[in-house]
Coordinates of C-alpha atoms and ligand atoms in Angstrom, one line a residue:
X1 CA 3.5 -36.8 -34.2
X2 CA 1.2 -38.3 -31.9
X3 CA 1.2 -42.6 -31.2
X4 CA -1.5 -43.5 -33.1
X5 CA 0.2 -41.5 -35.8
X6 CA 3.1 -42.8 -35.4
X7 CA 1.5 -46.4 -35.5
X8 CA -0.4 -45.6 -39.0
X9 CA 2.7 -44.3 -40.6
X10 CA 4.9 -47.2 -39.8
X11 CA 1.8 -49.7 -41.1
X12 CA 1.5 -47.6 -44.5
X13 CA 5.2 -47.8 -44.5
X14 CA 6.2 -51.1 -44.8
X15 CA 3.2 -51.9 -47.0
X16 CA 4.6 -48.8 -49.3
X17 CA 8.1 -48.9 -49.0
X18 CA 10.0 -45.7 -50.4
X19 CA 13.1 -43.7 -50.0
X20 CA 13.4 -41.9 -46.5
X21 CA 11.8 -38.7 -46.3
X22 CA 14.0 -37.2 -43.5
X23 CA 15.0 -33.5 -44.5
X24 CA 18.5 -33.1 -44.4
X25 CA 21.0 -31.6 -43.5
X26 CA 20.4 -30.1 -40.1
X27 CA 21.0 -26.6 -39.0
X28 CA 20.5 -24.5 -36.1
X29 CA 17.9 -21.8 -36.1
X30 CA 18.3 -20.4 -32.2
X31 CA 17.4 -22.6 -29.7
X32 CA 16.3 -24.8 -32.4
X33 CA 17.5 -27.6 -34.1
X34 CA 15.6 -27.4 -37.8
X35 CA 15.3 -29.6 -40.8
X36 CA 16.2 -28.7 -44.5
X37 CA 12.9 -27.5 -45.1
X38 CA 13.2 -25.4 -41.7
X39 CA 10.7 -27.6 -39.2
X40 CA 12.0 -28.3 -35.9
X41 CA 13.6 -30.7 -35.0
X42 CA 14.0 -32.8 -31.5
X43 CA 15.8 -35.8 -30.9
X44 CA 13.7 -38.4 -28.8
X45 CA 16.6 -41.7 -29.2
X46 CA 18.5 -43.9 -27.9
X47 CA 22.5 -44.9 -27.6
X48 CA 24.0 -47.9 -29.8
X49 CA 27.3 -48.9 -28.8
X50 CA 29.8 -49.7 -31.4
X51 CA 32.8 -48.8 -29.3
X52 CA 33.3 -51.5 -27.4
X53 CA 36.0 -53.9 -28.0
X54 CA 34.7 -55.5 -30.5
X55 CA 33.7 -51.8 -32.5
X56 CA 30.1 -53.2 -33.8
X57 CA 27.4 -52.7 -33.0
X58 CA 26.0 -54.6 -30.2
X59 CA 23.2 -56.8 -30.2
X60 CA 23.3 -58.8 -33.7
X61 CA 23.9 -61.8 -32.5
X62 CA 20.2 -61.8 -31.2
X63 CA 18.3 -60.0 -33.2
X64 CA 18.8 -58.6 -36.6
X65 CA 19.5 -55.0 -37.4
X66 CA 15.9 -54.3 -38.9
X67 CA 14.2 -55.9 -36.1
X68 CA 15.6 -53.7 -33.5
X69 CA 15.4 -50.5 -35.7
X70 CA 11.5 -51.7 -35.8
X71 CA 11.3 -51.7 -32.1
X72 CA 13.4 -48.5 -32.1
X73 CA 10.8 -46.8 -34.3
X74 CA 7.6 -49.2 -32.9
X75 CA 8.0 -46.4 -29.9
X76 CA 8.2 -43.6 -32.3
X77 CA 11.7 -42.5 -31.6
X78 CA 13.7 -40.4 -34.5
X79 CA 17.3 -40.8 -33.5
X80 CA 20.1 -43.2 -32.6
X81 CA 23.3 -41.8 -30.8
X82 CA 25.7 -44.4 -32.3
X83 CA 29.2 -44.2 -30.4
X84 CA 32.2 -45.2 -32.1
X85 CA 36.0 -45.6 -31.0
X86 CA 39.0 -43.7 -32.7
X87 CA 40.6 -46.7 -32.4
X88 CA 38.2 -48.2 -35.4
X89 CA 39.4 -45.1 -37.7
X90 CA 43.2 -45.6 -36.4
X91 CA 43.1 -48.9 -38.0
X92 CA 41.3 -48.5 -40.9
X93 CA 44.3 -45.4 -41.5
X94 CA 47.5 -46.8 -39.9
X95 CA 47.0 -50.5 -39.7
X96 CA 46.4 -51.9 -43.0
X97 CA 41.9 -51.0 -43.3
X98 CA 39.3 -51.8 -41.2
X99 CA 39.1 -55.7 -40.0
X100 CA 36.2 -57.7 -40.7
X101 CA 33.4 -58.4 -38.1
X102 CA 34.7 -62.2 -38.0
X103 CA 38.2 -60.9 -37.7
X104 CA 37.2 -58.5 -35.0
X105 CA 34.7 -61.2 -33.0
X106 CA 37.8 -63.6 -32.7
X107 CA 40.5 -60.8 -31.6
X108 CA 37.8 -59.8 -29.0
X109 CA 36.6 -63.0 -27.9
X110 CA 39.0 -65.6 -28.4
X111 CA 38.8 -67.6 -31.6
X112 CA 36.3 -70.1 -29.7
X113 CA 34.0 -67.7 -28.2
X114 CA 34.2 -65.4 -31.1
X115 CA 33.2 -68.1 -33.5
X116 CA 30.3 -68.7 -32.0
X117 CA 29.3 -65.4 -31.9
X118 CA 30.0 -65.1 -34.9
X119 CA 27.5 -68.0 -36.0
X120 CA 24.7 -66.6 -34.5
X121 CA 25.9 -62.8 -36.1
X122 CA 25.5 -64.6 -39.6
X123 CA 22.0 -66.4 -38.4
X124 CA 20.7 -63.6 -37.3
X125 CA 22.1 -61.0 -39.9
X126 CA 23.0 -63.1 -43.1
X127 CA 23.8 -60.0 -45.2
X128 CA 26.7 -59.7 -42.6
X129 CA 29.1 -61.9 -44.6
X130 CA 33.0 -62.9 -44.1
X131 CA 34.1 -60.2 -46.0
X132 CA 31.9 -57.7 -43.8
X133 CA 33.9 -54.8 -42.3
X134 CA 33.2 -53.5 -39.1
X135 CA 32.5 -50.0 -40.6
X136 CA 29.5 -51.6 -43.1
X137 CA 28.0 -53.0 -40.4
X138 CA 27.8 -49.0 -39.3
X139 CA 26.3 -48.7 -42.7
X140 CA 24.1 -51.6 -42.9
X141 CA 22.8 -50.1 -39.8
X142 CA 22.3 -46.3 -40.9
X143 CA 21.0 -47.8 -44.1
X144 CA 17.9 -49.6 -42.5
X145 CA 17.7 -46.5 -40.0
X146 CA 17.6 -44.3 -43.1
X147 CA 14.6 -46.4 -44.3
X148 CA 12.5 -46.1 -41.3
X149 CA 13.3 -42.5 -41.0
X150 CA 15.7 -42.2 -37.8
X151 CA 18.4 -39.6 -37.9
X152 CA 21.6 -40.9 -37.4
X153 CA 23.9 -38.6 -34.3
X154 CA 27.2 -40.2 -34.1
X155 CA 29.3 -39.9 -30.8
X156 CA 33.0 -40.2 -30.1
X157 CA 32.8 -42.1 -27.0
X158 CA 36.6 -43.3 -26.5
X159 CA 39.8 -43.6 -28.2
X160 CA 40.6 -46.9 -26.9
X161 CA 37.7 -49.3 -27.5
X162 CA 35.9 -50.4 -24.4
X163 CA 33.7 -49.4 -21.6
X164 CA 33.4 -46.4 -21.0
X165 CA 34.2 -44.2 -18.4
X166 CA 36.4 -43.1 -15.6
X167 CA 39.1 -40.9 -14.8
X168 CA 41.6 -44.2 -15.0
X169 CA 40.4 -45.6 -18.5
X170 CA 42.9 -44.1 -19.7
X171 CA 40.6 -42.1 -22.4
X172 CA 39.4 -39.0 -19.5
X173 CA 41.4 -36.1 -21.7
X174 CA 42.7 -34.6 -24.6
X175 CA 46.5 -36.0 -24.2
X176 CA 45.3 -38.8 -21.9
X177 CA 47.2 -42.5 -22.1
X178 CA 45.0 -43.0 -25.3
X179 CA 43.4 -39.9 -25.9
X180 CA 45.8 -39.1 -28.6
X181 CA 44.9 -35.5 -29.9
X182 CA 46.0 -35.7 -33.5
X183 CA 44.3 -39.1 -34.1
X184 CA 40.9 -37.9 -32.3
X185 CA 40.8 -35.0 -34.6
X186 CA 41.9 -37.4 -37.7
X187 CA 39.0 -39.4 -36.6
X188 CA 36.7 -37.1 -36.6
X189 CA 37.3 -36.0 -39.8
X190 CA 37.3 -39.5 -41.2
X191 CA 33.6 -40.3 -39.9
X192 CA 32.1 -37.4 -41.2
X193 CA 33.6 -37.6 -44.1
X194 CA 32.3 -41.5 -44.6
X195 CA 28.7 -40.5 -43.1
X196 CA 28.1 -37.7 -45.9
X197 CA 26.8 -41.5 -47.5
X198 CA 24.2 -41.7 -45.1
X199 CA 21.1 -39.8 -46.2
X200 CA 19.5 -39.5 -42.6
X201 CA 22.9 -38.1 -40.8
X202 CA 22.7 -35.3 -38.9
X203 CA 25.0 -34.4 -36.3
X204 CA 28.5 -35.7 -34.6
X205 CA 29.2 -35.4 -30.6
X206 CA 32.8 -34.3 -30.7
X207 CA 33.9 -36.3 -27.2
X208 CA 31.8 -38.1 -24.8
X209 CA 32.1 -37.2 -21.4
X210 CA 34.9 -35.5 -21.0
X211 CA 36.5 -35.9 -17.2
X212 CA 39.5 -34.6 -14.9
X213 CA 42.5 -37.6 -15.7
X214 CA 43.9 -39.3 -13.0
X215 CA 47.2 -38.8 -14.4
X216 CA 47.9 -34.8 -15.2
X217 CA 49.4 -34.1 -18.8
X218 CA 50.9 -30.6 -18.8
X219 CA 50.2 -30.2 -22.2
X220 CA 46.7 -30.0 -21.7
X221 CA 45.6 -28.7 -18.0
X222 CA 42.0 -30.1 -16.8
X223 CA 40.4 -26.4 -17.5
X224 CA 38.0 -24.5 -20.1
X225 CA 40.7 -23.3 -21.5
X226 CA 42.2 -26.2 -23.3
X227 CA 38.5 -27.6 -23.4
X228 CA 38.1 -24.6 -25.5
X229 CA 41.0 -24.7 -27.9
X230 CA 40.4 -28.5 -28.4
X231 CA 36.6 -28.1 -29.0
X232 CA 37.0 -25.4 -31.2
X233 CA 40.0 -26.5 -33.2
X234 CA 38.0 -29.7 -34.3
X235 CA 34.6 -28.0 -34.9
X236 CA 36.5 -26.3 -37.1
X237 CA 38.3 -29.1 -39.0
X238 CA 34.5 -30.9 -38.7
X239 CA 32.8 -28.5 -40.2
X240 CA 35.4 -28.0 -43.1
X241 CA 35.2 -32.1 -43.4
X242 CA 31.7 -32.0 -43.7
X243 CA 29.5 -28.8 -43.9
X244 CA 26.2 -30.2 -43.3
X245 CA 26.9 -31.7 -39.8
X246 CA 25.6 -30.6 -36.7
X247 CA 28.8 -30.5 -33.9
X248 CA 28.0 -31.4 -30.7
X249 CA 30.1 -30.3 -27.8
X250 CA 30.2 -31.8 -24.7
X251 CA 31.5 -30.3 -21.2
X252 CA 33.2 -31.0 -18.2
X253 CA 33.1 -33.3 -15.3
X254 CA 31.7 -36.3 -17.8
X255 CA 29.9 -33.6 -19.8
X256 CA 27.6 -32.4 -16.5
X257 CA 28.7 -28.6 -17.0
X258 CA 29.0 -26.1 -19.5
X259 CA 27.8 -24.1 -17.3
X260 CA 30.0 -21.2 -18.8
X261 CA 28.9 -21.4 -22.2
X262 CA 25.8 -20.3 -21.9
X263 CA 26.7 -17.2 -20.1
X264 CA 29.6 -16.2 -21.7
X265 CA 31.6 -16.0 -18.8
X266 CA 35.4 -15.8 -18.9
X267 CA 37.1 -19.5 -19.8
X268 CA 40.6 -18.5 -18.5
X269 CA 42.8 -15.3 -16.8
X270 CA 43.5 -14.0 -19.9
X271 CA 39.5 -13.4 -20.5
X272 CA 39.0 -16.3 -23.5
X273 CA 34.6 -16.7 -24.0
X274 CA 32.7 -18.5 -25.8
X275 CA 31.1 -16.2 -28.6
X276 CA 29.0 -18.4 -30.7
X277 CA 28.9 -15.4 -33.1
X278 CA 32.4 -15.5 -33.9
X279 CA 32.1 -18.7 -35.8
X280 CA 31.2 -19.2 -38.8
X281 CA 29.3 -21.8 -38.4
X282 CA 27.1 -21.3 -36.1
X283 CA 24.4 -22.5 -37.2
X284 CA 25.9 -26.1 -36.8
X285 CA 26.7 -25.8 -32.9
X286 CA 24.8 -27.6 -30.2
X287 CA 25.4 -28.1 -26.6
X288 CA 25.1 -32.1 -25.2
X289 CA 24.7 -32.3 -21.4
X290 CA 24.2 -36.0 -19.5
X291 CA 22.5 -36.2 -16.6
X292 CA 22.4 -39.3 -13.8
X293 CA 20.8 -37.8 -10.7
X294 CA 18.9 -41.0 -9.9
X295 CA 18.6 -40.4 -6.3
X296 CA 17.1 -36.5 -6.7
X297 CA 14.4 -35.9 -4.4
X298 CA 12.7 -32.8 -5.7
X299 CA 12.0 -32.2 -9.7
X300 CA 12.7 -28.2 -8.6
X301 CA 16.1 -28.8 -7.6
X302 CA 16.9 -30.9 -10.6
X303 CA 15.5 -29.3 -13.4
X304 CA 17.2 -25.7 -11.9
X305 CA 20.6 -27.8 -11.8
X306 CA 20.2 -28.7 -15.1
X307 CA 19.3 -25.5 -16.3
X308 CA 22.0 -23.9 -14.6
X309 CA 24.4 -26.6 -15.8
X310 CA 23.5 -25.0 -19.9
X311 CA 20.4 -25.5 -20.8
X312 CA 19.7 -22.1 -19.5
X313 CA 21.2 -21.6 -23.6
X314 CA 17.9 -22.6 -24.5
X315 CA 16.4 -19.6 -22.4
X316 CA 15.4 -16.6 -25.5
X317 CA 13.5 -14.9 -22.5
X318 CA 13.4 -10.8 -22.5
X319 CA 15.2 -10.7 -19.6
X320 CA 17.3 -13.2 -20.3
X321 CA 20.9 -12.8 -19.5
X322 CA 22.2 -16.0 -22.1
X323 CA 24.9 -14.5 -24.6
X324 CA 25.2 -17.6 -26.7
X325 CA 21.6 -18.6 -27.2
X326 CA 21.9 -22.6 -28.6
X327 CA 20.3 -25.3 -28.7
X328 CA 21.0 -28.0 -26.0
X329 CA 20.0 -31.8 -26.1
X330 CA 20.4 -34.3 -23.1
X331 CA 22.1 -36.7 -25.0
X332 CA 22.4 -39.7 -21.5
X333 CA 20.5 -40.1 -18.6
X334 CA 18.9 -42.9 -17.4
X335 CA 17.8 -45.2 -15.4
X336 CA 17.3 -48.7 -13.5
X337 CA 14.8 -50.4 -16.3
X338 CA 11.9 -52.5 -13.8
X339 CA 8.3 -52.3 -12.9
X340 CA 8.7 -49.1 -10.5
X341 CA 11.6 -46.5 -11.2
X342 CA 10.1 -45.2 -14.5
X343 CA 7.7 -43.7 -11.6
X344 CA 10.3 -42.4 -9.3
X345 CA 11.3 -38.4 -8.9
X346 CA 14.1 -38.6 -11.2
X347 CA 12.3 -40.4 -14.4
X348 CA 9.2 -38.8 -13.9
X349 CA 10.8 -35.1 -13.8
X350 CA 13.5 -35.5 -16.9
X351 CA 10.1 -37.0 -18.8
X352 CA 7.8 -34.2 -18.0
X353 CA 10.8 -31.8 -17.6
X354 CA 12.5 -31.9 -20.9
X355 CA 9.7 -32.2 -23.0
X356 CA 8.5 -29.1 -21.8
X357 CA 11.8 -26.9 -22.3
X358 CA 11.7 -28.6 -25.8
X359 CA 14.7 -29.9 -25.2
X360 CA 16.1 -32.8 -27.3
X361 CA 17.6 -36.3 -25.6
X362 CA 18.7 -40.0 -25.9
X363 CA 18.4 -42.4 -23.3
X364 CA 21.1 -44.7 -21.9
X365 CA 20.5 -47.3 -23.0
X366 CA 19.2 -49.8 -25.5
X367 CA 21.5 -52.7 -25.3
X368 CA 20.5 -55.4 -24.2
X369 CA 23.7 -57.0 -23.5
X370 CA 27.5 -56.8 -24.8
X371 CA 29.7 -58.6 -27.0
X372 CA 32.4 -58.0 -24.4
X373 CA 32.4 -55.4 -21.4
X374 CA 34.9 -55.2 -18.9
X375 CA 36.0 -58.4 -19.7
X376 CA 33.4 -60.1 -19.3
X377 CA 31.6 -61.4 -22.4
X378 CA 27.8 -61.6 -22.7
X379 CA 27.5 -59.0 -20.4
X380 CA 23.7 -58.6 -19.2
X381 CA 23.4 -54.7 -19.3
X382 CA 22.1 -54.3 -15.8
X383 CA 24.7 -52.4 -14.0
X384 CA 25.6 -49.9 -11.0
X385 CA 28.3 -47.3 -11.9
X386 CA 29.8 -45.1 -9.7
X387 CA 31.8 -42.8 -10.5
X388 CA 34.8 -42.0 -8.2
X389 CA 36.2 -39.3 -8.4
X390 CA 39.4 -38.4 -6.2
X391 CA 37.9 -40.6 -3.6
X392 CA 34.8 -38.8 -3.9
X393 CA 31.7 -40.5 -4.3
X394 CA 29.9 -38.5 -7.3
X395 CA 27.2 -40.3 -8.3
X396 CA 25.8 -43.7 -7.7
X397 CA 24.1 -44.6 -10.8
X398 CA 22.2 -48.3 -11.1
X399 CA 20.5 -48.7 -14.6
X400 CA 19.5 -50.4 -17.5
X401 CA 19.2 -51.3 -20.9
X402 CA 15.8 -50.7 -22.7
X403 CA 15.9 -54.2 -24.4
X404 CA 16.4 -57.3 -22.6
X405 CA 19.3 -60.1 -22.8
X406 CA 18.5 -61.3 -26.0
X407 CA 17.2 -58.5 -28.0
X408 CA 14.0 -59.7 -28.2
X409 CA 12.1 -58.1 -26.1
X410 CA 11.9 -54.6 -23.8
X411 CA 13.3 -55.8 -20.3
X412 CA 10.8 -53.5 -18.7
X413 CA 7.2 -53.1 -20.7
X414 CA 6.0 -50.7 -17.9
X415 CA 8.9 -48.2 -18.2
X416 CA 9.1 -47.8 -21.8
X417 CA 5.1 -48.2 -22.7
X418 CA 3.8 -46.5 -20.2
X419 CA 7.1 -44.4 -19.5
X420 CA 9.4 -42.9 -22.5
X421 CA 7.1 -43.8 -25.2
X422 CA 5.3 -40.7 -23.2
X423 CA 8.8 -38.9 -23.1
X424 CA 8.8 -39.5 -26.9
X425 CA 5.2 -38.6 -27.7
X426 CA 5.4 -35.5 -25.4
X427 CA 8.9 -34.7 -27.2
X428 CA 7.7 -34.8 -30.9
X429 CA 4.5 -33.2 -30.5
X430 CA 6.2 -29.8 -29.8
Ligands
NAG1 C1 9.4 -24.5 -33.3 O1 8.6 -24.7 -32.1 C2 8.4 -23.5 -31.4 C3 7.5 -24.0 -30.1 O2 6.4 -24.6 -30.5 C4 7.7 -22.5 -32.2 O3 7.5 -21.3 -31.4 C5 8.5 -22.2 -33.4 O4 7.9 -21.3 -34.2 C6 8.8 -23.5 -34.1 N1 9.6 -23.2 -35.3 C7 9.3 -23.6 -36.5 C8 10.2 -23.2 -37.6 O5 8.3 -24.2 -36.7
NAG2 C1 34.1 -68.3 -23.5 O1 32.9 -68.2 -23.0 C2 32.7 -68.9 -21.8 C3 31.3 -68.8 -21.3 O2 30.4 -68.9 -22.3 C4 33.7 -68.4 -20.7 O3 33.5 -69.2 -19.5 C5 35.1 -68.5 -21.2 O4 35.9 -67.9 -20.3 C6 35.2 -67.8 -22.6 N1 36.5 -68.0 -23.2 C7 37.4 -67.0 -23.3 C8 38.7 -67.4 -24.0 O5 37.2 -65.9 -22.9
NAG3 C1 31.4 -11.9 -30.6 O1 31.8 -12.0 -32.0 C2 31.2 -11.1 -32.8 C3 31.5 -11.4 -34.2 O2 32.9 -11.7 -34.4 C4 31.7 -9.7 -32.4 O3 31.0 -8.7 -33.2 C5 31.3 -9.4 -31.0 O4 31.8 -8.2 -30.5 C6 31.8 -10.6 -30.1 N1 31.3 -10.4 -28.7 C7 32.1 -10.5 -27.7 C8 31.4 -10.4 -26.3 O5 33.3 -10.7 -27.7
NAG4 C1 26.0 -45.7 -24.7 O1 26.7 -46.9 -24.4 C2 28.0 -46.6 -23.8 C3 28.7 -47.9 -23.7 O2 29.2 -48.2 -25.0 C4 27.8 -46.0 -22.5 O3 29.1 -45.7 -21.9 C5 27.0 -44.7 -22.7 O4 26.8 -44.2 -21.5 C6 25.8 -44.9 -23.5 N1 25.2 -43.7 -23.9 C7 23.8 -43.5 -24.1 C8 23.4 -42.2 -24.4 O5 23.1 -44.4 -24.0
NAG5 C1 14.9 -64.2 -24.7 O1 14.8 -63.8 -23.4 C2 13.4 -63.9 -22.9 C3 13.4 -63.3 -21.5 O2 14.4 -63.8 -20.7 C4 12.9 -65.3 -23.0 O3 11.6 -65.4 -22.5 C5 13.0 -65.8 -24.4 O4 12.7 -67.2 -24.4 C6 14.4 -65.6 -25.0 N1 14.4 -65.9 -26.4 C7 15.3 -66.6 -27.0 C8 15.1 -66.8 -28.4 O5 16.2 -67.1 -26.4

């Protein structure tokens, strides 16, 4: 749909308001992601965190849910990757049901802090109420996505609630300090489960980022192999949770490789591949790779990297070579958010790049800032990350969120008007 589209739909919409008119469930038709009534599908969104430590969403003590769905959808954008924490399903399960947002705000934030918060939540979001759990406020928020017509992709981002993520967090790998296997899959099974209430979702990312641990479990060796069983083993128990979802699956080294997935090249010694024909569900399967290259040079060498990485799964060419043919969605990359980088090599090639394979995506990031992050509460989401990695310097990332402090605004105008609203346009016009 083209902007001006886009900008007449959402004017006759909220003069005429009706039920949403997203077709699902989702499927996979090839290197396609289609609708119910077989159109394609491509995800042009954006990341809401709900797995920090205070497992809600973030942002609504600035700005009410429907507000920043509106700005979500002002830009024409038809998907949210909503991240969640096992942790939030572990208590609902084992420690007596899910807490209340109040409950939660003061447990994260110290009774003082967390009150305050609190108080502006309520301002800001009165039909968030004392009695509120964490998981309605997931609800609330699908609900008012479901009536502007965003799909909903939910993402298992850590065990543990908090920031995520390094090879020390504790949350790196299946058997990991936190990353208890049985509860991840249990998790799992409970969300999609609870989200078969949301008319607009669509798909489920089965781990976020997976990464080498810095301590070894011998249970489960850093290698395709168990990356394989674990994958598999929950699509599985996903799929028979909930038949409609689409399963995302993530690969290694913070999800920047799956590069033998595409190919079908041997997983292991004994010969284990990937055969997407062999399941039975095929038709739900999609690759997820992140990307956060910020310092490329040359849009060649990137977009190769990346397609060598598993987008390559999108390639249906003659000659191609791809035994699993899938479709594959850049589901993080992103970028410092002020009045030049949008124009730099790396945002300029991932917006003409992807939009051109027909490749799906969500940007990191929309917040804004953070209950709590690292600690620190109110965090301002302007960050640099690197990633260590055995005292190797992997990347040096330095981005931003897409809103500013206080919700109210985009923190840069520039780089999402003249930027990713061209990402999106380009993206949804294919
Ligand atoms: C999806 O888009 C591609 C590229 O424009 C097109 O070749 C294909 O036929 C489309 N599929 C459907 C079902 O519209
Ligand atoms: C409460 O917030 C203030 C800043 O607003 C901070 O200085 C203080 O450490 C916080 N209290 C707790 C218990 O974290
Ligand atoms: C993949 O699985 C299908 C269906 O089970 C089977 O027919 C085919 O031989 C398998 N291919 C490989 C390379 O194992
Ligand atoms: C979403 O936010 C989390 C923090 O909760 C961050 O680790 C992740 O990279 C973000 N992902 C996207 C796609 O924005
Ligand atoms: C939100 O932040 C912007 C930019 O810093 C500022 O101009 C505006 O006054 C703030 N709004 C509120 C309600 O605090």
């Amino acid at each position: 749909m083209r902007a001006s589209a886009v900008l007449l739909f959402s004017v006759i919409w909220h003069v005429l308001p009706t039920s949403a008119s997203l077709n699902t469930p989702l499927s996979v038709s090839g290197r396609w992601i289609v609708d119910s009534t077989g159109a394609n599908v491509t995800y042009a969104g954006t990341n809401w965190s709900g797995d920090l430590r205070a497992m809600i969403p973030e942002g609504l003590q600035y700005a009410s849910i429907s507000s920043t769905v509106s700005k979500i959808k002002s830009l024409g954008m038809n998907a949210i990757r909503l991240t969640f924490a096992t942790e939030m399903v572990d208590d609902i399960l084992d420690n007596g049901g899910d807490v209340t947002v109040k409950e939660s705000l003061d447990i994260a934030l110290g009774s003082v802090n967390g009150s305050k918060v609190w108080d502006d939540i309520q301002a800001m979001n009165p039909q968030i109420t004392e009695s509120t759990t964490r998981l309605q406020v997931f609800d609330m928020l699908a609900a008012e996505c479901a009536a502007q017509d965003i799909y909903i992709h939910l993402d298992n981002h850590v065990s543990k609630a908090e920031w995520c993520c390094s090879e020390t967090d504790g949350n790196a790998w299946w058997g990991d300090t936190y990353f208890d296997v049985p509860k991840w899959k249990r998790g799992l099974e409970y969300m999609v489960e609870h989200a078969k209430t949301w008319p607009n979702y669509a798909s489920i990312g089965l781990r976020n980022e997976p990464r080498q641990p810095e301590v070894a479990n011998a249970e489960y060796p850093y290698t395709w192999q168990t990356w394989y069983e674990q994958m598999t083993d929950a699509a599985r128990l996903v799929h028979a949770a909930n038949a409609d979802t689409l399963i995302f699956l993530a690969g290694l080294d913070y999800d920047t490789t799956l590069a033998p997935i595409p190919t079908g090249a041997a997983l292991d010694s004994a010969g284990t591949v990937f055969n997407l024909s062999s399941f039975a569900f095929a038709d739900k399967l999609v690759l997820e790779i992140h990307n956060y290259d910020t310092s490329a040079t040359s849009c060649a060498t990137l977009a190769s990297e990346l397609w060598s990485d598993g987008f390559d799964a999108l390639d249906t060419t003659d000659s191609s070579a791809i035994a699993n043919v899938m479709p594959v969605v850049l589901t993080e990359f992103g970028f410092l958010q002020d009045s030049t980088t949008w124009e730099g090599v790396y945002a300029t090639c991932l917006r003409d790049w992807i939009p051109q394979i027909h490749a799906g995506w969500t940007v990191w990031t929309l917040a804004g800032s953070y209950y709590i992050r690292e600690g620190i509460e109110d965090y301002d989401e302007t960050w640099v990350r690197t990633i260590v990695r055995f005292t190797l310097i992997k990347y040096y990332i330095l981005t931003a969120g897409m809103l500013n402090h206080n919700w109210s605004d985009w923190r840069s105008p520039d780089a999402i008007v003249e930027g990713l609203a061209i990402m999106i346009d380009s993206s949804s016009t294919i």
